[in-house]
Amino acid sequence: MGITLKELAASLKLSPTTVSRALNGYPEVNAKTRKRVRDAAEHANYHPNTRARSLATGRTHAIGHVIPLSASHEIVNPVFADFIAGAGEAYSRADYEMVLSMVPDAQEEQAYRNMIARGAVDGLIVHGPKLNDPRIALLTQLGVPFVVHGRSSGVTAPYSWLDINNNRSFRRATEFLLQLGHRRIALVNGLENMDFAMRRRTGYLQALKDAGISADPVLMRQAEMTEVFGHRAATELMRLPDPPTAFLSSSMLVAYGLRRALVDQGVRMGRDVSVITHDDDLSYLPNGDGLPLFTATRSSVRDAGRKAAEMLLQLIDAPKQPPLTCLMETTLIVGESTGPAPQ
Amino acid sequence: MGITLKELAASLKLSPTTVSRALNGYPEVNAKTRKRVRDAAEHANYHPNTRARSLATGRTHAIGHVIPLSASHEIVNPVFADFIAGAGEAYSRADYEMVLSMVPDAQEEQAYRNMIARGAVDGLIVHGPKLNDPRIALLTQLGVPFVVHGRSSGVTAPYSWLDINNNRSFRRATEFLLQLGHRRIALVNGLENMDFAMRRRTGYLQALKDAGISADPVLMRQAEMTEVFGHRAATELMRLPDPPTAFLSSSMLVAYGLRRALVDQGVRMGRDVSVITHDDDLSYLPNGDGLPLFTATRSSVRDAGRKAAEMLLQLIDAPKQPPLTCLMETTLIVGESTGPAPQ
DNA sequence: CCGGATATCCAAAGCGTTTTGGAAAACTGA
DNA sequence: TCAGTTTTCCAAAACGCTTTGGATATCCGG
């Protein structure tokens, strides 16, 4: 396709060595020739062939993302688009490329093994960690730099991760509702084999316990986080003899569903029933226009992607350093969906 | 990382040539040795180094996706996750990998040029074509196989694309509403510099014209397709002295917003006001549980991704063939959001 | 048993880079 | 001026694979 180094060198009447060094900023080349080379390269739109370069250097300048497709329904987690967008920023700044592979849970391990055995990537981002996730052990054993988006309860050996404080986040949200006088608070959660969902649940339970309220299993639901699930959960819960006065939701989409169900039941949100949702601050799911629609625990997943990528690049540059970790706090944003518990 | 061909060959007391041929299915190798080689490769988890291979063959076995970030708000189009998931299926079946790059509109051309000059990919998928999109000319000129997801009105030279019949889709939806007696139909569209949005508008206008109804500019809105936009649009439109009795929406999220606004206004959807939305059949945005919530023009964007990928692979295998095109019809699904126009 | 076809293997070149280990030229200071 | 640096360049090897062009061994019919 493009012009090759050898050709460029020939056209300049220089050796490939010199041209390579000139372009890569090595000192042993005259400032004047360097400029000459750079100009010529620019003019010919020369870009070194990635494959050849990585073969020579042993570094691929590529990061792998393996996105799990939820086994049951093959649902793509909608947060991943924004996460990727954030990570992509960091990569393009550092001149890395991103290779993506979406695989059903079952083939995940093979996907990782392949990527690494084929020398396709310098590092990996692990998405959607579950409790006790086996991928972490696999990757540490294989000795590849990686960063987990989230954590995996049960894995004791240290590893690099970036996560939001799901526990504290949902504890605070629950406390907020308790302070408003709510006593029956429902938790409409993601699948609790996912680590984040488990932590949110724990935070919720802790807050209840601290307030001396015993948790009611009937008020806790978990499923794939869709609008339809939110609607179904709220519909069922509101039909209980002793329905909740407040809901805690794990995603904006679920919260949409809650709201619709509440409307269906003729209940007014923020007055009769309160809702707090987690808000990943997705670009295409803004929480309201000016004032936030929902009271929410917010944390930008796009920022998370950017940060995780930066951590990984750092890890790749200095392979022997201990694991990096980053715990981000969410901000509790008060919107129109919460109010004092009805008497 | 992994074991190399030379090492594998040495351990088998064979030449690299023979091992390579054995694994790649060339005929000039004894069936018995082939089996021996294959077993050994399996056992050692040997995978040929992608970079080296592509350097030797000149084929990268990688497809590039350049996802535009909407310049104004850096919004990631939510359909892209599912599209990618579909494409990913096709790629992994064919042993291709997917390299992704998300760039703001302004740097897009450079992103394409770089990918190609660096020999990073064998082909490209073009996302989010605009009217008269310059990328198409660029890529044809560069001579790289590519498939456009969507089309670009104004580009006359032939190129490969896969699209849904946006025009007919919205024409039918409009006709459906007209048959129900609606006369004031609002169009809540995506940004109309996007090709798909323009075609939908055209379809809508044609149906109105065929029915002898003059279009009212006030009833046509366009913006980034978010829930908030849907809400704002419907709120404003319903406050008109002569409000619409039906809405046509370009995405599920927008439709969510419409519904919320209608509820706010105390209007009942499917009874007082009808809504038809386009439904990309996103995995995380199912349109209702059993019965569809919204009457919708549905077309799975995941299928589109799979199909587009297959087309591209075909194009790569036989480079000199004429462009491929694929026009998919949407299905009009009747849900609970439409009904006869109120008298 | 022998010349020619066929089956089976291998050495070496090449893909486009980077990098090692000099060589030649230009510059030092005494 | 001249030995010793320093600057500036280059030839060649290497990365891990595929592929070309044989070489050797085995088989065949007559």
XYZ file of C-alpha atoms (C1' of nucleotides) in Angstrom:
746
model
C 0.000 0.000 0.000
C 2.153 2.781 1.318
C 5.751 3.520 0.487
C 8.397 1.416 2.215
C 11.373 2.424 4.270
C 13.780 1.075 1.715
C 12.150 3.041 -1.062
C 12.159 6.185 0.998
C 15.826 5.648 1.803
C 16.669 5.076 -1.843
C 14.879 8.225 -2.911
C 16.976 10.130 -0.367
C 20.174 8.331 -1.270
C 20.522 7.215 2.326
C 20.582 3.828 3.999
C 17.454 2.428 5.605
C 19.302 2.501 8.899
C 19.786 6.223 8.805
C 16.260 6.918 7.744
C 14.893 4.742 10.506
C 17.072 6.466 13.069
C 16.227 9.885 11.770
C 12.526 9.222 12.086
C 12.740 7.572 15.469
C 14.712 10.378 16.993
C 17.996 8.642 17.610
C 20.874 11.045 18.257
C 23.421 9.651 15.789
C 22.101 11.544 12.810
C 22.803 15.021 11.579
C 20.144 17.607 12.316
C 20.070 18.661 8.713
C 19.626 15.146 7.316
C 17.040 14.438 9.946
C 14.998 17.345 8.729
C 15.474 16.269 5.162
C 14.277 12.791 6.038
C 11.319 13.976 8.054
C 10.179 16.276 5.286
C 10.449 13.548 2.715
C 8.564 11.120 4.944
C 5.815 13.618 5.516
C 5.591 14.392 1.857
C 5.400 10.744 0.846
C 2.921 10.046 3.656
C 5.280 7.399 4.927
C 4.146 5.388 7.931
C 6.210 2.444 9.098
C 4.461 -0.852 8.589
C 3.105 -1.824 11.977
C 3.593 -5.528 11.442
C 7.172 -5.251 10.393
C 7.950 -2.899 13.189
C 6.416 -5.037 15.847
C 8.191 -8.062 14.481
C 11.464 -6.232 14.836
C 10.786 -4.676 18.209
C 8.756 -7.411 19.819
C 6.172 -4.832 20.805
C 2.885 -4.716 18.991
C 1.594 -1.323 20.121
C -1.821 -2.854 20.401
C -4.160 -3.457 23.319
C -6.738 -6.196 23.375
C -10.238 -5.842 24.738
C -12.240 -8.988 25.192
C -15.883 -8.139 25.619
C -17.957 -10.936 27.060
C -21.353 -11.547 25.552
C -23.635 -12.451 28.383
C -24.074 -16.160 27.868
C -27.809 -16.350 28.335
C -29.065 -13.582 26.125
C -25.976 -12.473 24.273
C -26.509 -9.013 25.590
C -23.792 -6.483 25.041
C -23.283 -4.346 28.074
C -24.148 -0.864 26.860
C -21.496 0.792 29.019
C -18.781 -0.758 26.972
C -19.177 1.657 24.071
C -18.389 4.647 26.219
C -15.617 2.849 28.056
C -14.004 2.024 24.752
C -14.373 5.595 23.601
C -12.469 6.766 26.663
C -9.790 4.128 26.289
C -9.513 4.915 22.598
C -8.571 8.486 23.401
C -5.677 7.352 25.537
C -4.544 4.856 22.934
C -4.516 7.225 20.028
C -2.610 9.745 22.085
C 0.020 7.097 22.779
C -0.103 5.737 19.246
C -1.525 2.401 20.237
C -4.244 0.567 18.465
C -7.124 -1.333 19.960
C -8.105 -4.796 18.918
C -11.480 -5.990 19.959
C -12.922 -9.394 20.328
C -16.421 -10.188 21.454
C -16.916 -13.726 22.551
C -19.508 -15.758 24.389
C -18.425 -16.547 27.933
C -17.589 -20.129 27.061
C -14.883 -19.299 24.553
C -13.395 -16.508 26.565
C -10.381 -18.339 27.897
C -9.442 -19.509 24.427
C -9.832 -15.985 23.115
C -7.301 -14.746 25.639
C -4.887 -17.587 25.039
C -5.005 -17.065 21.302
C -4.480 -13.339 21.388
C -1.416 -13.848 23.507
C 0.032 -16.883 21.766
C -0.277 -15.119 18.435
C 1.522 -12.135 19.806
C -1.325 -9.884 18.830
C -1.273 -7.512 21.791
C 1.001 -5.960 24.382
C -1.641 -5.897 27.044
C -5.284 -6.538 27.812
C -8.268 -4.940 29.438
C -10.577 -7.364 31.191
C -14.226 -6.424 31.065
C -17.108 -7.462 33.239
C -15.339 -9.414 35.983
C -17.436 -11.945 37.824
C -17.010 -13.189 41.343
C -13.845 -15.220 41.552
C -13.092 -14.618 37.923
C -10.716 -17.231 36.488
C -9.428 -14.901 33.806
C -7.350 -13.022 36.328
C -5.369 -16.067 37.377
C -4.980 -17.073 33.748
C -3.530 -13.742 32.717
C -1.179 -13.406 35.675
C 0.052 -16.873 34.954
C 0.615 -16.025 31.307
C 2.531 -12.964 32.426
C 0.739 -10.404 30.258
C 0.131 -6.883 31.480
C -3.572 -6.359 32.077
C -6.011 -4.111 33.874
C -9.434 -5.203 35.052
C -12.357 -2.849 34.702
C -13.890 -3.677 38.038
C -12.667 -6.159 40.590
C -13.233 -9.762 41.384
C -14.153 -10.643 44.950
C -12.518 -13.872 45.898
C -9.339 -13.353 43.936
C -6.695 -12.814 46.600
C -3.506 -12.486 44.582
C -2.847 -8.858 43.687
C -3.658 -7.582 40.217
C -4.247 -4.255 38.523
C -7.732 -2.898 38.484
C -9.785 0.236 38.210
C -13.186 0.292 39.831
C -15.751 2.575 41.280
C -16.612 2.238 44.934
C -19.802 0.320 44.321
C -20.194 -0.633 47.918
C -19.917 2.827 49.384
C -21.900 4.234 46.514
C -24.944 2.114 47.210
C -24.485 2.375 50.946
C -24.676 6.135 50.704
C -27.641 5.988 48.372
C -29.426 3.718 50.784
C -28.580 5.966 53.724
C -29.895 8.908 51.779
C -33.205 7.149 51.328
C -33.263 6.126 54.970
C -32.735 9.711 56.020
C -35.727 10.653 53.941
C -37.696 8.263 56.077
C -37.927 5.318 53.718
C -37.969 1.952 55.374
C -38.948 -0.431 52.614
C -36.321 0.020 49.924
C -36.145 -2.258 46.921
C -32.921 -3.132 45.148
C -33.235 -3.685 41.410
C -29.806 -4.958 40.615
C -27.770 -6.412 37.766
C -26.952 -10.108 37.744
C -25.249 -10.794 41.022
C -22.651 -13.123 39.621
C -21.176 -9.885 38.333
C -18.815 -8.415 40.833
C -20.148 -4.874 40.714
C -23.674 -6.070 41.380
C -22.585 -8.079 44.378
C -20.787 -5.108 45.877
C -23.768 -2.856 45.400
C -25.921 -5.345 47.136
C -23.479 -5.558 50.039
C -23.434 -1.788 50.401
C -27.206 -1.715 50.403
C -27.400 -4.442 53.025
C -24.854 -2.749 55.246
C -26.763 0.493 55.280
C -29.958 -1.323 56.169
C -28.207 -3.223 58.900
C -26.645 -0.098 60.353
C -30.109 1.389 60.513
C -31.361 -1.682 62.302
C -33.621 -2.677 59.451
C -33.748 -6.289 58.417
C -33.506 -6.810 54.703
C -36.478 -8.321 52.942
C -35.427 -10.804 50.217
C -38.638 -10.072 48.363
C -37.416 -6.548 47.715
C -34.240 -7.631 45.968
C -34.244 -8.411 42.274
C -31.482 -9.171 39.854
C -31.380 -9.642 36.090
C -29.894 -8.311 32.907
C -30.213 -4.551 33.188
C -32.838 -3.561 30.650
C -35.748 -1.207 30.673
C -38.101 -4.138 30.466
C -36.589 -5.698 33.559
C -37.015 -2.453 35.471
C -40.621 -2.295 34.457
C -41.340 -5.865 35.399
C -39.575 -5.572 38.742
C -41.395 -2.411 39.765
C -44.732 -3.724 38.593
C -44.391 -6.839 40.677
C -42.997 -5.042 43.686
C -45.707 -2.399 43.745
C -48.328 -5.113 43.800
C -46.989 -6.521 47.040
C -49.249 -6.158 50.041
C -46.523 -4.052 51.600
C -44.871 -2.347 48.627
C -41.572 -0.456 48.801
C -41.556 3.314 49.026
C -38.178 3.582 47.368
C -36.115 1.882 44.671
C -32.423 1.534 44.131
C -31.540 0.802 40.517
C -28.296 -0.317 38.957
C -28.622 1.454 35.652
C -30.361 4.265 33.883
C -32.184 1.872 31.601
C -33.569 -0.030 34.547
C -34.597 3.278 36.078
C -36.474 4.150 32.894
C -38.378 0.921 33.336
C -39.089 1.637 36.980
C -40.472 5.016 36.074
C -42.732 3.597 33.422
C -44.101 1.018 35.825
C -44.725 3.647 38.464
C -46.595 5.726 35.951
C -48.638 2.695 34.963
C -49.571 2.232 38.586
C -50.531 5.846 38.894
C -47.807 6.504 41.411
C -45.836 9.713 41.257
C -42.081 9.376 41.263
C -40.248 11.661 43.657
C -43.395 12.095 45.689
C -45.104 8.803 46.405
C -42.128 6.683 45.563
C -38.444 7.578 45.406
C -35.879 6.253 42.953
C -32.111 6.405 42.993
C -30.182 4.930 40.120
C -26.585 4.466 39.263
C -25.662 6.654 36.296
C -22.646 5.730 34.193
C -22.851 9.112 32.533
C -23.128 7.533 29.111
C -22.948 9.977 26.271
C -26.213 8.792 24.774
C -28.070 8.434 28.054
C -27.804 11.807 29.709
C -29.640 12.041 32.997
C -31.909 14.934 32.250
C -31.331 18.210 30.542
C -30.329 20.742 33.134
C -31.501 19.325 36.409
C -30.974 15.634 36.709
C -34.083 13.580 36.193
C -33.049 10.901 38.582
C -31.256 11.205 41.855
C -28.192 9.199 41.014
C -24.799 7.899 41.974
C -22.813 9.126 39.053
C -19.451 8.137 37.688
C -18.300 8.574 34.135
C -17.478 5.250 32.565
C -15.750 7.116 29.804
C -13.297 8.605 32.274
C -12.844 5.112 33.638
C -11.913 3.867 30.200
C -9.403 6.627 29.733
C -7.878 6.006 33.139
C -7.736 2.235 32.758
C -5.992 2.591 29.423
C -3.448 4.949 30.898
C -2.765 2.526 33.709
C -2.230 -0.290 31.277
C 0.147 1.711 29.122
C 2.091 2.584 32.240
C 2.211 -1.087 33.173
C 3.521 -1.980 29.748
C 6.230 0.643 29.894
C 7.500 -0.660 33.216
C 6.639 -4.329 33.285
C 8.233 -5.226 36.587
C 6.317 -2.837 38.788
C 3.694 -3.991 41.264
C 0.024 -3.916 40.221
C -1.730 -0.583 39.993
C -5.152 0.024 41.440
C -7.584 2.893 41.277
C -10.781 3.259 43.233
C -13.067 6.025 42.041
C -15.785 7.444 44.211
C -19.152 8.222 42.713
C -20.928 11.489 43.301
C -24.429 11.459 44.690
C -26.491 13.789 42.597
C -29.888 14.883 43.773
C -32.535 14.952 41.116
C -36.300 14.976 40.939
C -36.856 11.327 41.666
C -36.483 11.392 45.438
C -38.427 12.902 48.271
C -39.469 12.213 51.836
C -41.249 8.968 52.488
C -45.023 9.350 52.520
C -46.456 9.090 56.037
C 5.285 -15.370 24.546
C 4.218 -18.447 22.693
C 6.382 -21.089 21.081
C 7.785 -20.317 17.648
C 7.594 -22.256 14.417
C 11.311 -22.876 14.411
C 11.213 -24.286 17.912
C 8.277 -26.480 17.081
C 10.069 -27.726 13.995
C 13.217 -28.437 15.959
C 11.309 -30.407 18.561
C 9.849 -32.516 15.770
C 13.160 -32.823 13.945
C 11.549 -31.320 10.887
C 12.217 -28.192 8.904
C 10.130 -25.063 9.478
C 9.003 -25.387 5.888
C 7.429 -28.754 6.442
C 5.775 -27.750 9.672
C 4.330 -24.648 8.080
C 3.012 -26.642 5.177
C 1.640 -29.346 7.394
C -0.316 -26.834 9.436
C -1.533 -24.837 6.486
C -2.845 -27.868 4.663
C -0.512 -27.965 1.703
C -0.520 -31.291 -0.138
C 3.216 -31.946 -0.267
C 3.449 -33.484 3.161
C 2.871 -37.025 4.318
C -0.404 -37.658 6.061
C 1.354 -39.270 8.971
C 3.783 -36.412 9.531
C 0.972 -33.947 9.142
C -0.857 -35.575 11.970
C 2.290 -35.678 14.058
C 2.818 -31.974 13.452
C -0.772 -31.062 14.166
C -0.774 -32.951 17.420
C 2.451 -31.375 18.537
C 1.172 -27.909 17.633
C -2.018 -28.481 19.550
C -0.150 -29.785 22.516
C 2.285 -26.876 22.608
C -0.578 -24.418 22.057
C 1.238 -23.151 19.013
C -0.318 -20.262 17.145
C 1.562 -18.594 14.344
C 2.587 -15.060 15.164
C 0.095 -12.843 13.394
C 2.589 -10.117 12.665
C 5.135 -12.387 11.145
C 2.559 -14.158 9.114
C 1.070 -11.030 7.733
C 4.480 -9.698 6.927
C 5.143 -12.796 4.904
C 1.784 -13.029 3.215
C 0.985 -9.376 2.813
C -2.421 -10.002 4.344
C -3.127 -8.805 7.842
C -6.288 -10.740 8.604
C -7.623 -7.701 10.333
C -10.542 -5.395 9.641
C -10.629 -1.785 10.721
C -13.675 -0.015 12.102
C -13.492 3.717 12.420
C -16.236 4.954 14.683
C -16.932 8.648 14.412
C -17.523 10.554 17.610
C -20.203 13.082 16.875
C -18.216 16.286 16.760
C -20.505 18.458 18.814
C -21.216 16.285 21.814
C -18.817 13.406 21.424
C -21.740 11.050 21.540
C -21.134 7.438 20.689
C -23.906 6.035 18.595
C -25.352 3.288 20.785
C -26.117 1.027 17.845
C -22.477 0.511 17.203
C -22.020 -1.922 20.086
C -24.492 -4.364 18.641
C -23.256 -3.866 15.101
C -19.753 -4.697 16.262
C -21.004 -7.745 18.098
C -22.529 -9.040 14.888
C -19.465 -8.270 12.843
C -17.280 -9.848 15.491
C -19.083 -13.138 15.039
C -18.290 -13.194 11.359
C -14.697 -12.231 11.956
C -13.956 -14.843 14.553
C -15.512 -17.490 12.346
C -13.152 -16.459 9.554
C -10.212 -15.989 11.896
C -10.007 -12.277 11.387
C -9.435 -9.733 14.061
C -11.079 -6.377 14.463
C -9.189 -3.201 15.112
C -11.157 -0.284 16.336
C -10.493 3.359 16.312
C -12.789 6.042 17.643
C -11.983 9.476 16.422
C -13.606 12.876 16.358
C -14.918 13.774 12.913
C -12.079 16.146 12.230
C -9.328 13.536 12.457
C -11.236 10.876 10.595
C -9.522 11.185 7.269
C -6.109 10.947 8.905
C -7.250 7.897 10.859
C -8.120 6.134 7.618
C -4.948 7.164 5.880
C -2.806 5.993 8.755
C -4.453 2.627 9.130
C -3.892 1.956 5.489
C -0.394 3.388 5.138
C 0.738 1.375 8.123
C -0.667 -1.747 6.581
C -2.767 -2.402 9.647
C -5.876 -3.795 7.975
C -7.089 -5.680 4.939
C -10.353 -3.809 4.776
C -12.565 -1.285 6.473
C -16.110 -0.764 7.602
C -17.329 2.793 7.336
C -19.772 3.830 10.030
C -22.273 6.630 10.149
C -22.109 7.935 6.588
C -23.224 11.506 6.088
C -24.675 13.079 3.004
C -22.000 13.249 0.326
C -19.507 11.577 2.601
C -15.913 12.258 1.514
C -14.604 9.058 3.088
C -16.050 6.984 0.303
C -14.090 8.768 -2.391
C -10.988 8.619 -0.233
C -11.172 4.893 0.236
C -11.979 4.058 -3.364
C -9.064 6.185 -4.397
C -6.785 4.408 -1.945
C -7.988 1.125 -3.351
C -8.864 -0.580 -0.070
C -11.795 -2.954 0.187
C -14.520 -1.400 2.315
C -18.195 -1.657 3.093
C -20.320 1.230 4.257
C -22.934 0.674 6.920
C -25.558 2.842 5.350
C -25.292 4.844 2.178
C -24.315 8.325 1.211
C -26.720 10.278 -0.941
C -24.797 12.371 -3.381
C -21.991 9.909 -3.953
C -22.529 8.689 -7.482
C -19.583 6.369 -8.045
C -20.460 2.802 -7.082
C -19.271 1.404 -3.756
C -20.176 -1.443 -1.455
C -22.798 -0.805 1.159
C -25.358 -2.456 3.351
C -28.334 -0.446 4.449
C -31.883 -0.738 5.566
C -34.587 0.750 3.427
C -35.000 3.840 5.552
C -37.091 5.603 3.003
C -39.660 2.896 2.502
C -39.597 2.095 6.190
C -40.672 5.554 7.228
C -42.987 5.891 4.306
C -44.840 2.789 5.400
C -44.893 3.900 9.003
C -46.344 7.231 7.944
C -48.914 5.543 5.739
C -49.870 3.326 8.631
C -50.545 6.381 10.747
C -52.446 8.033 7.938
C -54.652 4.989 7.595
C -55.410 5.285 11.282
C -56.721 8.729 10.522
C -53.818 10.796 11.743
C -53.244 13.991 9.865
C -50.768 15.884 11.985
C -47.773 13.618 12.302
C -44.556 14.795 13.888
C -41.143 13.528 12.848
C -38.583 13.352 15.647
C -35.493 12.515 13.697
C -31.751 12.102 14.117
C -29.414 14.763 12.799
C -30.276 15.192 9.167
C -26.730 15.515 7.969
C -26.684 11.791 8.610
C -27.753 9.901 5.555
C -30.207 7.580 7.272
C -32.012 10.505 8.867
C -32.369 12.286 5.556
C -33.843 9.197 3.927
C -36.336 8.729 6.704
C -37.440 12.275 6.323
C -37.850 11.831 2.605
C -39.970 8.734 3.117
C -42.132 10.572 5.598
C -42.580 13.511 3.253
C -43.465 11.282 0.320
C -46.199 9.542 2.250
C -47.648 12.852 3.318
C -47.506 14.161 -0.189
C -49.152 11.051 -1.607
C -51.949 11.591 0.859
C -52.267 15.166 -0.248
C -51.180 16.549 3.074
C -48.750 19.412 3.146
C -45.899 18.929 5.564
C -45.652 21.315 8.456
C -42.025 22.283 9.209
C -42.942 22.899 12.815
C -43.628 19.199 13.231
C -40.165 18.125 12.156
C -37.344 18.020 14.667
C -33.821 16.737 14.435
C -31.059 16.283 17.010
C -28.783 13.752 18.627
C -31.044 10.820 19.418
C -31.358 10.784 23.184
C -34.202 10.277 25.590
C -33.892 13.875 26.647
C -34.294 15.068 23.083
C -37.420 12.968 22.683
C -38.851 14.468 25.818
C -38.085 18.017 24.828
C -39.448 17.565 21.342
C -42.730 16.069 22.459
C -43.174 18.608 25.223
C -42.777 21.480 22.825
C -44.889 19.918 20.112
C -47.759 19.086 22.415
C -47.900 22.678 23.516
C -48.578 23.878 20.001
C -51.989 25.362 19.388
C -52.535 22.531 16.920
C -50.498 19.627 18.361
C -49.735 16.432 16.473
C -51.760 13.313 17.096
C -48.912 11.027 16.134
C -45.147 10.844 16.354
C -42.530 9.148 14.247
C -39.311 8.561 16.123
C -35.896 7.533 14.877
C -34.809 5.509 17.869
C -36.032 3.652 20.889
C -34.352 6.103 23.234
C -36.091 9.011 21.602
C -39.340 7.089 21.879
C -38.749 6.636 25.600
C -38.478 10.394 25.842
C -41.632 10.924 23.826
C -43.517 8.590 26.096
C -42.326 10.375 29.197
C -43.372 13.728 27.818
C -46.771 12.395 26.871
C -47.221 11.071 30.375
C -46.191 14.435 31.797
C -48.866 16.069 29.689
C -51.415 13.579 30.868
C -51.873 12.185 27.393
C -52.275 8.483 26.871
C -49.996 6.866 24.338
C -51.733 4.524 21.911
C -55.017 6.189 22.593
C -54.802 9.981 22.505
C -51.512 10.046 20.704
C -49.786 7.403 18.581
C -46.087 6.698 18.383
C -44.063 4.671 15.904
C -40.362 4.328 16.392
C -37.553 2.719 14.562
C -36.195 -0.198 16.564
C -32.664 -1.397 15.905
C -33.388 -4.477 17.955
C -30.493 -3.730 20.285
C -29.773 -6.482 22.731
C -30.027 -4.171 25.706
C -33.029 -2.226 24.476
C -35.685 -4.840 23.817
C -38.970 -3.398 22.706
C -41.195 -4.839 25.374
C -41.409 -8.266 26.876
C -43.860 -10.328 24.907
C -45.956 -7.842 23.000
C -43.968 -4.958 21.663
C -44.337 -1.774 23.629
C -43.969 0.454 20.663
C -45.256 0.000 17.193
C -41.970 -0.066 15.364
C -40.066 -0.476 12.160
C -37.642 -3.125 13.225
C -34.379 -4.282 11.787
C -31.632 -5.985 13.718
C -28.458 -3.958 13.585
C -26.612 -6.980 14.840
C -27.615 -8.933 11.764
C -26.505 -5.965 9.738
C -23.090 -6.145 11.357
C -22.783 -9.811 10.608
C -23.855 -9.341 7.029
C -21.619 -6.348 6.402
C -18.637 -8.237 7.748
C -19.367 -11.183 5.507
C -19.630 -8.909 2.505
C -16.293 -7.334 3.320
C -14.555 -10.670 3.723
C -15.959 -11.718 0.380
C -14.668 -8.515 -1.146
C -11.222 -9.150 0.268
C -11.115 -12.676 -1.067
C -11.943 -11.528 -4.563
C -10.598 -8.010 -4.857
C -11.426 -7.361 -8.475
C -15.146 -7.924 -8.300
C -17.657 -5.107 -8.604
C -19.060 -3.529 -5.421
C -21.583 -5.482 -3.385
C -24.747 -3.950 -2.060
C -27.454 -5.144 0.267
C -30.705 -3.422 1.029
C -32.609 -4.831 3.987
C -36.292 -4.180 4.499
C -37.555 -3.445 7.966
C -40.587 -5.136 9.410
C -43.440 -3.062 10.691
C -44.385 -4.405 14.067
C -47.599 -3.368 15.680
C -47.386 -2.656 19.375
C -49.393 -0.811 21.963
C -48.328 2.683 21.041
C -50.629 3.234 18.084
C -54.333 3.556 17.638
C -56.911 5.398 15.582
C -56.720 9.141 15.580
C -59.059 10.737 18.118
C -62.044 12.425 16.503
C 16.883 -53.390 -13.334
C 16.441 -48.701 -15.026
C 14.709 -44.121 -16.577
C 11.135 -41.226 -15.375
C 7.359 -39.775 -12.603
C 5.765 -38.841 -7.831
C 5.894 -38.210 -3.005
C 8.242 -36.067 0.709
C 11.132 -33.102 2.594
C 14.416 -28.955 3.146
C 17.638 -24.615 2.440
C 17.305 -20.126 1.570
C 15.177 -15.928 0.263
C 11.983 -12.532 1.320
C 8.329 -9.556 3.836
C 9.570 -4.206 6.233
C 11.267 -2.897 10.136
C 14.924 -2.156 14.094
C 19.395 -2.711 15.987
C 24.209 -4.214 16.457
C 28.753 -3.411 15.363
C 31.580 -1.042 12.738
C 33.710 2.288 9.159
C 34.667 6.753 7.318
C 34.795 11.541 7.998
C 35.131 15.480 10.700
C 36.514 17.491 14.608
C 39.376 18.018 18.789
C 43.511 19.531 21.791
C 48.399 19.512 22.450
C 50.487 17.746 12.580
C 48.611 13.699 14.598
C 46.513 10.519 17.750
C 42.238 10.370 19.879
C 37.289 11.658 19.986
C 33.112 12.531 18.216
C 29.925 12.763 14.537
C 27.626 10.690 10.858
C 26.555 7.185 8.286
C 25.977 2.161 6.679
C 26.055 -3.266 5.973
C 24.149 -7.032 7.825
C 21.614 -9.654 11.055
C 17.441 -10.456 13.269
C 12.257 -10.805 14.221
C 8.785 -15.364 12.794
C 6.592 -16.582 9.260
C 5.584 -18.190 3.993
C 7.110 -19.651 -0.397
C 10.209 -20.681 -4.218
C 13.128 -23.865 -6.185
C 15.282 -27.733 -5.602
C 17.076 -32.335 -3.507
C 16.389 -36.960 -2.093
C 13.793 -41.066 -1.680
C 10.202 -43.940 -3.378
C 7.475 -45.756 -6.752
C 6.064 -47.154 -11.461
C 5.925 -49.576 -16.050
C 8.506 -51.884 -19.373
